[in-house]
Amino acid sequence: MSGIVVLGSANMDLVVYVAHAPKHGETVTGREFRTIPGGKGANQAVAAARAGGEVAMIGAVGADEYGELLRHTLEASGVDTDLLRTDEGASGTAHIVVDDQGRNAIVVIPGANGTVSGLGPGDETVIAAADALLLQLELPLSAVLEGAEAARRHSVRTVLTPAPAQPLPPELLAAVDLLVPNEHEAATLTGIAAPRGAAEALLRQVPEVVITMGAAGSLYAARDAAPVTVTAPRVSAVDTTGAGDTYVGALTVALCEGRPMPEAMRWASAAAALCVRRPGASTSMPYRTEIEVR
């Protein structure tokens, strides 16, 4: 078992399925609507727990029906929610449009996530006992930075998904061990479209980078190693929502188990491939037994 702490968001995903996403000023008719527990933090927690990790979640949900369902979903997947706070306001929501090619567009309303401005009582103690801390950028940056610096103080591996992409302060990057952007986020952070070039630029700020490239696979680069590209399994995507979070959760479990990076990337790619074959985010994430079979 690997001890993983996730400091991140929990949102209720409000998902509309359409033939094609509307353009500016256009109205389209959808064929289905679903309410699915999500949020990048909760997604990574569920993915890691289902992949076999021992996972605790730090964050916040609202004092509403969505908050109750988000907490229940995490606990049902084996995530420890003792440090998941309940705020008196509304839970965060993500409004998602998914087209027939499985592509998505997302608008996030932070809700209770916006109240997590820093670590709370007991948070650093749990982080200090972990093997890895998973971070994203759907919480206030002050909380992300405080979590990363706490992990650095206790020599805990810090994995950051820089999404939604935004300029990152040097002090945050200085506390990150592994940065896992997708190719679009990597390009936003560096101004370089080519993943290998973007990875080289990012290595000036962090020691290790994994760039996910969808159907093209993933690229690993480190300051002291030659770049490695791992191909992705060929699948017909139904919904790509949550695929990146599934990859990060499974990758972190594999790394905490001591697997070499290329093997960990292949395992994470297998998990993500299973995820995109099913609709939804947390609802589509595979269990360890499924990943091992693939």
PDB file of C-alpha atoms in Angstrom:
ATOM      1  CA  MET A   1       0.000   0.000   0.000  1.00  0.00           C
ATOM      2  CA  SER A   2       1.224   3.507  -0.788  1.00  0.00           C
ATOM      3  CA  GLY A   3       0.433   6.503   1.426  1.00  0.00           C
ATOM      4  CA  ILE A   4      -0.852   9.330  -0.751  1.00  0.00           C
ATOM      5  CA  VAL A   5      -2.377  12.635   0.356  1.00  0.00           C
ATOM      6  CA  VAL A   6      -4.394  14.707  -2.097  1.00  0.00           C
ATOM      7  CA  LEU A   7      -4.746  18.427  -1.390  1.00  0.00           C
ATOM      8  CA  GLY A   8      -7.286  19.520  -3.942  1.00  0.00           C
ATOM      9  CA  SER A   9     -10.757  20.300  -5.182  1.00  0.00           C
ATOM     10  CA  ALA A  10     -14.017  18.398  -4.997  1.00  0.00           C
ATOM     11  CA  ASN A  11     -16.693  19.440  -7.509  1.00  0.00           C
ATOM     12  CA  MET A  12     -19.992  18.099  -8.671  1.00  0.00           C
ATOM     13  CA  ASP A  13     -19.718  17.633 -12.442  1.00  0.00           C
ATOM     14  CA  LEU A  14     -22.845  18.697 -14.340  1.00  0.00           C
ATOM     15  CA  VAL A  15     -22.315  16.982 -17.674  1.00  0.00           C
ATOM     16  CA  VAL A  16     -24.160  17.537 -20.952  1.00  0.00           C
ATOM     17  CA  TYR A  17     -23.598  15.169 -23.902  1.00  0.00           C
ATOM     18  CA  VAL A  18     -23.999  16.697 -27.392  1.00  0.00           C
ATOM     19  CA  ALA A  19     -23.167  15.834 -31.000  1.00  0.00           C
ATOM     20  CA  HIS A  20     -20.953  18.909 -31.195  1.00  0.00           C
ATOM     21  CA  ALA A  21     -20.109  21.649 -28.700  1.00  0.00           C
ATOM     22  CA  PRO A  22     -21.846  24.985 -29.306  1.00  0.00           C
ATOM     23  CA  LYS A  23     -19.894  27.833 -30.865  1.00  0.00           C
ATOM     24  CA  HIS A  24     -20.206  31.390 -29.547  1.00  0.00           C
ATOM     25  CA  GLY A  25     -23.841  32.467 -29.855  1.00  0.00           C
ATOM     26  CA  GLU A  26     -25.004  28.992 -30.906  1.00  0.00           C
ATOM     27  CA  THR A  27     -27.651  26.870 -29.184  1.00  0.00           C
ATOM     28  CA  VAL A  28     -27.530  23.091 -29.573  1.00  0.00           C
ATOM     29  CA  THR A  29     -29.721  20.281 -28.294  1.00  0.00           C
ATOM     30  CA  GLY A  30     -28.087  17.779 -25.974  1.00  0.00           C
ATOM     31  CA  ARG A  31     -29.054  14.157 -25.745  1.00  0.00           C
ATOM     32  CA  GLU A  32     -28.262  13.453 -22.083  1.00  0.00           C
ATOM     33  CA  PHE A  33     -27.490  15.147 -18.759  1.00  0.00           C
ATOM     34  CA  ARG A  34     -25.661  13.564 -15.839  1.00  0.00           C
ATOM     35  CA  THR A  35     -24.630  14.684 -12.361  1.00  0.00           C
ATOM     36  CA  ILE A  36     -21.277  13.037 -11.543  1.00  0.00           C
ATOM     37  CA  PRO A  37     -18.924  13.570  -8.579  1.00  0.00           C
ATOM     38  CA  GLY A  38     -15.627  15.084  -9.751  1.00  0.00           C
ATOM     39  CA  GLY A  39     -13.082  17.861  -9.241  1.00  0.00           C
ATOM     40  CA  LYS A  40      -9.417  17.346 -10.028  1.00  0.00           C
ATOM     41  CA  GLY A  41      -8.475  16.667  -6.423  1.00  0.00           C
ATOM     42  CA  ALA A  42     -11.302  14.225  -5.743  1.00  0.00           C
ATOM     43  CA  ASN A  43     -10.739  12.573  -9.123  1.00  0.00           C
ATOM     44  CA  GLN A  44      -7.065  11.960  -8.376  1.00  0.00           C
ATOM     45  CA  ALA A  45      -7.927  10.671  -4.912  1.00  0.00           C
ATOM     46  CA  VAL A  46     -10.474   8.203  -6.293  1.00  0.00           C
ATOM     47  CA  ALA A  47      -8.121   7.131  -9.093  1.00  0.00           C
ATOM     48  CA  ALA A  48      -5.253   6.504  -6.695  1.00  0.00           C
ATOM     49  CA  ALA A  49      -7.429   4.644  -4.189  1.00  0.00           C
ATOM     50  CA  ARG A  50      -8.944   2.409  -6.854  1.00  0.00           C
ATOM     51  CA  ALA A  51      -5.449   1.728  -8.215  1.00  0.00           C
ATOM     52  CA  GLY A  52      -4.443   0.380  -4.817  1.00  0.00           C
ATOM     53  CA  GLY A  53      -3.146   3.396  -2.934  1.00  0.00           C
ATOM     54  CA  GLU A  54      -3.882   4.289   0.669  1.00  0.00           C
ATOM     55  CA  VAL A  55      -5.294   7.783   0.152  1.00  0.00           C
ATOM     56  CA  ALA A  56      -6.368  10.731   2.300  1.00  0.00           C
ATOM     57  CA  MET A  57      -8.104  13.846   0.938  1.00  0.00           C
ATOM     58  CA  ILE A  58      -7.648  17.425   2.177  1.00  0.00           C
ATOM     59  CA  GLY A  59     -10.104  20.014   0.842  1.00  0.00           C
ATOM     60  CA  ALA A  60     -13.644  21.268   1.323  1.00  0.00           C
ATOM     61  CA  VAL A  61     -17.212  20.588   0.231  1.00  0.00           C
ATOM     62  CA  GLY A  62     -20.356  22.614   0.835  1.00  0.00           C
ATOM     63  CA  ALA A  63     -23.114  21.996   3.360  1.00  0.00           C
ATOM     64  CA  ASP A  64     -25.440  20.854   0.598  1.00  0.00           C
ATOM     65  CA  GLU A  65     -26.617  17.723  -1.149  1.00  0.00           C
ATOM     66  CA  TYR A  66     -23.664  17.834  -3.523  1.00  0.00           C
ATOM     67  CA  GLY A  67     -21.266  17.965  -0.574  1.00  0.00           C
ATOM     68  CA  GLU A  68     -22.799  14.870   0.989  1.00  0.00           C
ATOM     69  CA  LEU A  69     -22.602  12.978  -2.287  1.00  0.00           C
ATOM     70  CA  LEU A  70     -18.983  14.029  -2.920  1.00  0.00           C
ATOM     71  CA  ARG A  71     -17.928  12.826   0.521  1.00  0.00           C
ATOM     72  CA  HIS A  72     -19.813   9.551   0.098  1.00  0.00           C
ATOM     73  CA  THR A  73     -18.210   8.940  -3.325  1.00  0.00           C
ATOM     74  CA  LEU A  74     -14.710   9.404  -1.923  1.00  0.00           C
ATOM     75  CA  GLU A  75     -15.383   7.151   1.036  1.00  0.00           C
ATOM     76  CA  ALA A  76     -16.957   4.473  -1.168  1.00  0.00           C
ATOM     77  CA  SER A  77     -13.686   4.299  -3.128  1.00  0.00           C
ATOM     78  CA  GLY A  78     -11.676   3.939   0.084  1.00  0.00           C
ATOM     79  CA  VAL A  79     -10.488   7.541   0.498  1.00  0.00           C
ATOM     80  CA  ASP A  80     -10.017   8.866   4.047  1.00  0.00           C
ATOM     81  CA  THR A  81     -12.103  12.073   4.323  1.00  0.00           C
ATOM     82  CA  ASP A  82     -11.351  13.020   7.933  1.00  0.00           C
ATOM     83  CA  LEU A  83      -9.628  16.221   6.727  1.00  0.00           C
ATOM     84  CA  LEU A  84     -12.256  17.091   4.107  1.00  0.00           C
ATOM     85  CA  ARG A  85     -13.889  20.198   5.580  1.00  0.00           C
ATOM     86  CA  THR A  86     -17.550  21.192   5.260  1.00  0.00           C
ATOM     87  CA  ASP A  87     -18.165  24.848   4.429  1.00  0.00           C
ATOM     88  CA  GLU A  88     -21.509  26.537   5.055  1.00  0.00           C
ATOM     89  CA  GLY A  89     -21.742  27.639   1.412  1.00  0.00           C
ATOM     90  CA  ALA A  90     -22.253  25.678  -1.786  1.00  0.00           C
ATOM     91  CA  SER A  91     -20.028  22.890  -3.095  1.00  0.00           C
ATOM     92  CA  GLY A  92     -17.906  23.512  -6.160  1.00  0.00           C
ATOM     93  CA  THR A  93     -19.392  22.631  -9.529  1.00  0.00           C
ATOM     94  CA  ALA A  94     -17.970  21.918 -12.981  1.00  0.00           C
ATOM     95  CA  HIS A  95     -20.178  22.473 -16.026  1.00  0.00           C
ATOM     96  CA  ILE A  96     -19.000  20.107 -18.757  1.00  0.00           C
ATOM     97  CA  VAL A  97     -19.944  19.685 -22.420  1.00  0.00           C
ATOM     98  CA  VAL A  98     -18.881  16.386 -24.025  1.00  0.00           C
ATOM     99  CA  ASP A  99     -19.159  15.869 -27.792  1.00  0.00           C
ATOM    100  CA  ASP A 100     -19.457  12.691 -29.870  1.00  0.00           C
ATOM    101  CA  GLN A 101     -15.655  12.474 -30.225  1.00  0.00           C
ATOM    102  CA  GLY A 102     -15.279  12.348 -26.448  1.00  0.00           C
ATOM    103  CA  ARG A 103     -13.785  15.844 -26.309  1.00  0.00           C
ATOM    104  CA  ASN A 104     -14.819  18.129 -23.486  1.00  0.00           C
ATOM    105  CA  ALA A 105     -15.046  21.803 -22.517  1.00  0.00           C
ATOM    106  CA  ILE A 106     -15.337  22.728 -18.833  1.00  0.00           C
ATOM    107  CA  VAL A 107     -16.331  25.744 -16.727  1.00  0.00           C
ATOM    108  CA  VAL A 108     -15.503  25.424 -13.010  1.00  0.00           C
ATOM    109  CA  ILE A 109     -17.216  27.360 -10.193  1.00  0.00           C
ATOM    110  CA  PRO A 110     -15.029  26.924  -7.068  1.00  0.00           C
ATOM    111  CA  GLY A 111     -17.697  27.129  -4.350  1.00  0.00           C
ATOM    112  CA  ALA A 112     -16.345  25.605  -1.113  1.00  0.00           C
ATOM    113  CA  ASN A 113     -12.979  24.941  -2.756  1.00  0.00           C
ATOM    114  CA  GLY A 114     -12.353  28.685  -2.699  1.00  0.00           C
ATOM    115  CA  THR A 115     -12.398  28.669   1.112  1.00  0.00           C
ATOM    116  CA  VAL A 116      -9.296  26.469   1.329  1.00  0.00           C
ATOM    117  CA  SER A 117      -6.688  29.219   1.555  1.00  0.00           C
ATOM    118  CA  GLY A 118      -4.149  27.211   3.548  1.00  0.00           C
ATOM    119  CA  LEU A 119      -3.564  24.097   5.606  1.00  0.00           C
ATOM    120  CA  GLY A 120      -5.844  23.392   8.549  1.00  0.00           C
ATOM    121  CA  PRO A 121      -5.255  21.650  11.883  1.00  0.00           C
ATOM    122  CA  GLY A 122      -3.759  18.209  11.375  1.00  0.00           C
ATOM    123  CA  ASP A 123      -3.112  18.649   7.651  1.00  0.00           C
ATOM    124  CA  GLU A 124       0.681  18.926   7.862  1.00  0.00           C
ATOM    125  CA  THR A 125       0.885  15.919  10.177  1.00  0.00           C
ATOM    126  CA  VAL A 126      -0.907  13.768   7.600  1.00  0.00           C
ATOM    127  CA  ILE A 127       1.238  15.131   4.764  1.00  0.00           C
ATOM    128  CA  ALA A 128       4.422  14.441   6.742  1.00  0.00           C
ATOM    129  CA  ALA A 129       3.491  10.759   7.088  1.00  0.00           C
ATOM    130  CA  ALA A 130       2.752  10.280   3.385  1.00  0.00           C
ATOM    131  CA  ASP A 131       4.861   8.913   0.532  1.00  0.00           C
ATOM    132  CA  ALA A 132       3.470  11.494  -1.914  1.00  0.00           C
ATOM    133  CA  LEU A 133       1.376  14.653  -2.028  1.00  0.00           C
ATOM    134  CA  LEU A 134      -0.813  15.302  -5.073  1.00  0.00           C
ATOM    135  CA  LEU A 135      -1.607  18.925  -5.940  1.00  0.00           C
ATOM    136  CA  GLN A 136      -3.586  20.698  -8.671  1.00  0.00           C
ATOM    137  CA  LEU A 137      -4.605  24.332  -9.206  1.00  0.00           C
ATOM    138  CA  GLU A 138      -8.352  24.322  -8.466  1.00  0.00           C
ATOM    139  CA  LEU A 139      -7.735  25.534  -4.899  1.00  0.00           C
ATOM    140  CA  PRO A 140      -6.401  28.999  -4.008  1.00  0.00           C
ATOM    141  CA  LEU A 141      -2.709  29.137  -4.874  1.00  0.00           C
ATOM    142  CA  SER A 142      -1.838  29.994  -1.273  1.00  0.00           C
ATOM    143  CA  ALA A 143      -3.056  26.560  -0.144  1.00  0.00           C
ATOM    144  CA  VAL A 144      -1.218  24.766  -2.941  1.00  0.00           C
ATOM    145  CA  LEU A 145       2.018  26.541  -2.025  1.00  0.00           C
ATOM    146  CA  GLU A 146       1.596  25.865   1.686  1.00  0.00           C
ATOM    147  CA  GLY A 147       0.976  22.178   1.006  1.00  0.00           C
ATOM    148  CA  ALA A 148       3.994  21.880  -1.301  1.00  0.00           C
ATOM    149  CA  GLU A 149       6.272  23.591   1.198  1.00  0.00           C
ATOM    150  CA  ALA A 150       5.019  21.312   3.993  1.00  0.00           C
ATOM    151  CA  ALA A 151       5.779  18.266   1.850  1.00  0.00           C
ATOM    152  CA  ARG A 152       9.263  19.614   1.082  1.00  0.00           C
ATOM    153  CA  ARG A 153       9.989  20.110   4.791  1.00  0.00           C
ATOM    154  CA  HIS A 154       9.197  16.455   5.411  1.00  0.00           C
ATOM    155  CA  SER A 155      10.876  15.043   2.255  1.00  0.00           C
ATOM    156  CA  VAL A 156       7.548  13.904   0.791  1.00  0.00           C
ATOM    157  CA  ARG A 157       7.419  13.527  -3.007  1.00  0.00           C
ATOM    158  CA  THR A 158       5.279  16.334  -4.442  1.00  0.00           C
ATOM    159  CA  VAL A 159       3.390  15.791  -7.715  1.00  0.00           C
ATOM    160  CA  LEU A 160       1.739  18.846  -9.265  1.00  0.00           C
ATOM    161  CA  THR A 161      -0.824  18.865 -12.067  1.00  0.00           C
ATOM    162  CA  PRO A 162      -0.711  22.495 -13.308  1.00  0.00           C
ATOM    163  CA  ALA A 163      -4.388  22.728 -14.212  1.00  0.00           C
ATOM    164  CA  PRO A 164      -6.086  25.014 -14.868  1.00  0.00           C
ATOM    165  CA  ALA A 165      -2.862  26.304 -16.417  1.00  0.00           C
ATOM    166  CA  GLN A 166      -1.649  29.606 -15.004  1.00  0.00           C
ATOM    167  CA  PRO A 167       1.671  31.315 -14.245  1.00  0.00           C
ATOM    168  CA  LEU A 168       3.324  29.537 -11.319  1.00  0.00           C
ATOM    169  CA  PRO A 169       5.400  31.317  -8.669  1.00  0.00           C
ATOM    170  CA  PRO A 170       9.046  30.216  -8.456  1.00  0.00           C
ATOM    171  CA  GLU A 171       8.639  29.249  -4.805  1.00  0.00           C
ATOM    172  CA  LEU A 172       5.954  26.704  -5.748  1.00  0.00           C
ATOM    173  CA  LEU A 173       8.014  25.180  -8.539  1.00  0.00           C
ATOM    174  CA  ALA A 174      10.984  24.992  -6.166  1.00  0.00           C
ATOM    175  CA  ALA A 175       8.916  22.696  -3.915  1.00  0.00           C
ATOM    176  CA  VAL A 176       7.713  20.388  -6.731  1.00  0.00           C
ATOM    177  CA  ASP A 177       9.422  17.071  -7.477  1.00  0.00           C
ATOM    178  CA  LEU A 178       7.330  15.948 -10.464  1.00  0.00           C
ATOM    179  CA  LEU A 179       5.255  18.179 -12.746  1.00  0.00           C
ATOM    180  CA  VAL A 180       2.538  16.415 -14.800  1.00  0.00           C
ATOM    181  CA  PRO A 181       0.934  18.793 -17.339  1.00  0.00           C
ATOM    182  CA  ASN A 182      -0.867  17.757 -20.478  1.00  0.00           C
ATOM    183  CA  GLU A 183       0.608  19.004 -23.744  1.00  0.00           C
ATOM    184  CA  HIS A 184      -1.646  22.084 -23.806  1.00  0.00           C
ATOM    185  CA  GLU A 185      -0.776  23.059 -20.240  1.00  0.00           C
ATOM    186  CA  ALA A 186       2.925  22.531 -20.968  1.00  0.00           C
ATOM    187  CA  ALA A 187       2.656  24.830 -23.988  1.00  0.00           C
ATOM    188  CA  THR A 188       0.830  27.465 -21.920  1.00  0.00           C
ATOM    189  CA  LEU A 189       3.488  27.358 -19.215  1.00  0.00           C
ATOM    190  CA  THR A 190       6.445  27.576 -21.598  1.00  0.00           C
ATOM    191  CA  GLY A 191       5.189  29.130 -24.838  1.00  0.00           C
ATOM    192  CA  ILE A 192       6.595  26.070 -26.644  1.00  0.00           C
ATOM    193  CA  ALA A 193       4.155  23.883 -28.595  1.00  0.00           C
ATOM    194  CA  ALA A 194       6.396  20.820 -29.068  1.00  0.00           C
ATOM    195  CA  PRO A 195       6.172  18.585 -25.954  1.00  0.00           C
ATOM    196  CA  ARG A 196       9.894  17.728 -25.950  1.00  0.00           C
ATOM    197  CA  GLY A 197      10.866  21.375 -26.192  1.00  0.00           C
ATOM    198  CA  ALA A 198       8.366  22.286 -23.483  1.00  0.00           C
ATOM    199  CA  ALA A 199       9.747  19.536 -21.246  1.00  0.00           C
ATOM    200  CA  GLU A 200      13.291  20.853 -21.672  1.00  0.00           C
ATOM    201  CA  ALA A 201      12.128  24.314 -20.671  1.00  0.00           C
ATOM    202  CA  LEU A 202      10.247  23.015 -17.635  1.00  0.00           C
ATOM    203  CA  LEU A 203      13.317  21.124 -16.424  1.00  0.00           C
ATOM    204  CA  ARG A 204      14.924  24.467 -15.686  1.00  0.00           C
ATOM    205  CA  GLN A 205      12.299  24.824 -12.945  1.00  0.00           C
ATOM    206  CA  VAL A 206      11.527  21.272 -11.724  1.00  0.00           C
ATOM    207  CA  PRO A 207      13.633  18.083 -11.628  1.00  0.00           C
ATOM    208  CA  GLU A 208      11.157  15.770 -13.403  1.00  0.00           C
ATOM    209  CA  VAL A 209       8.334  16.218 -15.910  1.00  0.00           C
ATOM    210  CA  VAL A 210       5.752  13.892 -17.421  1.00  0.00           C
ATOM    211  CA  ILE A 211       3.736  15.439 -20.258  1.00  0.00           C
ATOM    212  CA  THR A 212       0.562  13.583 -21.203  1.00  0.00           C
ATOM    213  CA  MET A 213      -0.339  13.738 -24.892  1.00  0.00           C
ATOM    214  CA  GLY A 214      -3.682  11.947 -25.140  1.00  0.00           C
ATOM    215  CA  ALA A 215      -3.727   9.268 -27.814  1.00  0.00           C
ATOM    216  CA  ALA A 216      -0.047  10.005 -28.566  1.00  0.00           C
ATOM    217  CA  GLY A 217       1.010   8.712 -25.137  1.00  0.00           C
ATOM    218  CA  SER A 218       3.201  10.443 -22.561  1.00  0.00           C
ATOM    219  CA  LEU A 219       6.710  11.873 -22.392  1.00  0.00           C
ATOM    220  CA  TYR A 220       9.068  11.713 -19.401  1.00  0.00           C
ATOM    221  CA  ALA A 221      12.037  14.003 -18.997  1.00  0.00           C
ATOM    222  CA  ALA A 222      14.454  14.489 -16.115  1.00  0.00           C
ATOM    223  CA  ARG A 223      17.588  16.499 -15.562  1.00  0.00           C
ATOM    224  CA  ASP A 224      19.724  13.396 -15.153  1.00  0.00           C
ATOM    225  CA  ALA A 225      18.102  11.011 -17.688  1.00  0.00           C
ATOM    226  CA  ALA A 226      17.333  10.704 -21.388  1.00  0.00           C
ATOM    227  CA  PRO A 227      13.691  11.468 -22.374  1.00  0.00           C
ATOM    228  CA  VAL A 228      11.332   8.482 -22.546  1.00  0.00           C
ATOM    229  CA  THR A 229       8.105   8.279 -24.569  1.00  0.00           C
ATOM    230  CA  VAL A 230       5.460   5.685 -23.728  1.00  0.00           C
ATOM    231  CA  THR A 231       2.710   5.017 -26.257  1.00  0.00           C
ATOM    232  CA  ALA A 232      -0.942   4.947 -25.225  1.00  0.00           C
ATOM    233  CA  PRO A 233      -3.213   1.923 -25.805  1.00  0.00           C
ATOM    234  CA  ARG A 234      -5.498   2.320 -28.820  1.00  0.00           C
ATOM    235  CA  VAL A 235      -9.097   2.751 -27.676  1.00  0.00           C
ATOM    236  CA  SER A 236     -12.316   4.347 -28.875  1.00  0.00           C
ATOM    237  CA  ALA A 237     -12.906   7.244 -26.485  1.00  0.00           C
ATOM    238  CA  VAL A 238     -16.412   7.805 -25.138  1.00  0.00           C
ATOM    239  CA  ASP A 239     -15.539  10.610 -22.690  1.00  0.00           C
ATOM    240  CA  THR A 240     -12.057  11.971 -21.920  1.00  0.00           C
ATOM    241  CA  THR A 241     -13.189  13.730 -18.728  1.00  0.00           C
ATOM    242  CA  GLY A 242     -11.011  12.529 -15.851  1.00  0.00           C
ATOM    243  CA  ALA A 243      -8.470  10.718 -18.019  1.00  0.00           C
ATOM    244  CA  GLY A 244      -5.602  12.972 -16.969  1.00  0.00           C
ATOM    245  CA  ASP A 245      -6.505  12.645 -13.295  1.00  0.00           C
ATOM    246  CA  THR A 246      -6.745   8.871 -13.653  1.00  0.00           C
ATOM    247  CA  TYR A 247      -3.267   8.876 -15.185  1.00  0.00           C
ATOM    248  CA  VAL A 248      -1.787  10.956 -12.357  1.00  0.00           C
ATOM    249  CA  GLY A 249      -3.433   8.903  -9.620  1.00  0.00           C
ATOM    250  CA  ALA A 250      -2.293   5.581 -11.075  1.00  0.00           C
ATOM    251  CA  LEU A 251       1.182   6.931 -11.909  1.00  0.00           C
ATOM    252  CA  THR A 252       1.691   8.076  -8.328  1.00  0.00           C
ATOM    253  CA  VAL A 253       0.605   4.729  -6.911  1.00  0.00           C
ATOM    254  CA  ALA A 254       3.056   2.929  -9.197  1.00  0.00           C
ATOM    255  CA  LEU A 255       5.917   5.283  -8.298  1.00  0.00           C
ATOM    256  CA  CYS A 256       5.201   4.926  -4.583  1.00  0.00           C
ATOM    257  CA  GLU A 257       5.408   1.163  -5.062  1.00  0.00           C
ATOM    258  CA  GLY A 258       8.921   1.613  -6.427  1.00  0.00           C
ATOM    259  CA  ARG A 259       8.208   0.895 -10.090  1.00  0.00           C
ATOM    260  CA  PRO A 260      10.611   2.433 -12.648  1.00  0.00           C
ATOM    261  CA  MET A 261       9.181   5.485 -14.410  1.00  0.00           C
ATOM    262  CA  PRO A 262       8.607   3.819 -17.844  1.00  0.00           C
ATOM    263  CA  GLU A 263       6.721   0.947 -16.198  1.00  0.00           C
ATOM    264  CA  ALA A 264       4.727   3.383 -14.056  1.00  0.00           C
ATOM    265  CA  MET A 265       3.830   5.394 -17.177  1.00  0.00           C
ATOM    266  CA  ARG A 266       2.640   2.293 -19.036  1.00  0.00           C
ATOM    267  CA  TRP A 267       0.489   1.286 -16.071  1.00  0.00           C
ATOM    268  CA  ALA A 268      -0.957   4.784 -15.790  1.00  0.00           C
ATOM    269  CA  SER A 269      -1.658   4.828 -19.540  1.00  0.00           C
ATOM    270  CA  ALA A 270      -3.558   1.555 -19.208  1.00  0.00           C
ATOM    271  CA  ALA A 271      -5.662   3.082 -16.423  1.00  0.00           C
ATOM    272  CA  ALA A 272      -6.409   6.211 -18.458  1.00  0.00           C
ATOM    273  CA  ALA A 273      -7.345   4.098 -21.498  1.00  0.00           C
ATOM    274  CA  LEU A 274      -9.917   2.254 -19.407  1.00  0.00           C
ATOM    275  CA  CYS A 275     -11.258   5.571 -18.095  1.00  0.00           C
ATOM    276  CA  VAL A 276     -11.981   7.107 -21.518  1.00  0.00           C
ATOM    277  CA  ARG A 277     -14.006   4.090 -22.597  1.00  0.00           C
ATOM    278  CA  ARG A 278     -16.705   4.966 -20.038  1.00  0.00           C
ATOM    279  CA  PRO A 279     -18.687   8.172 -19.425  1.00  0.00           C
ATOM    280  CA  GLY A 280     -18.031  10.489 -16.502  1.00  0.00           C
ATOM    281  CA  ALA A 281     -14.996  11.245 -14.344  1.00  0.00           C
ATOM    282  CA  SER A 282     -14.909   9.436 -10.994  1.00  0.00           C
ATOM    283  CA  THR A 283     -17.526   6.949 -12.191  1.00  0.00           C
ATOM    284  CA  SER A 284     -15.287   5.834 -15.058  1.00  0.00           C
ATOM    285  CA  MET A 285     -12.064   5.284 -13.113  1.00  0.00           C
ATOM    286  CA  PRO A 286     -10.796   1.689 -13.099  1.00  0.00           C
ATOM    287  CA  TYR A 287      -9.945  -0.533 -10.167  1.00  0.00           C
ATOM    288  CA  ARG A 288      -6.517  -2.134  -9.771  1.00  0.00           C
ATOM    289  CA  THR A 289      -7.773  -5.531 -10.899  1.00  0.00           C
ATOM    290  CA  GLU A 290      -8.915  -4.001 -14.207  1.00  0.00           C
ATOM    291  CA  ILE A 291      -5.610  -2.208 -14.765  1.00  0.00           C
ATOM    292  CA  GLU A 292      -3.564  -5.327 -14.063  1.00  0.00           C
ATOM    293  CA  VAL A 293      -5.566  -7.328 -16.615  1.00  0.00           C
ATOM    294  CA  ARG A 294      -5.127  -4.783 -19.405  1.00  0.00           C
TER     295      ARG A 294
END
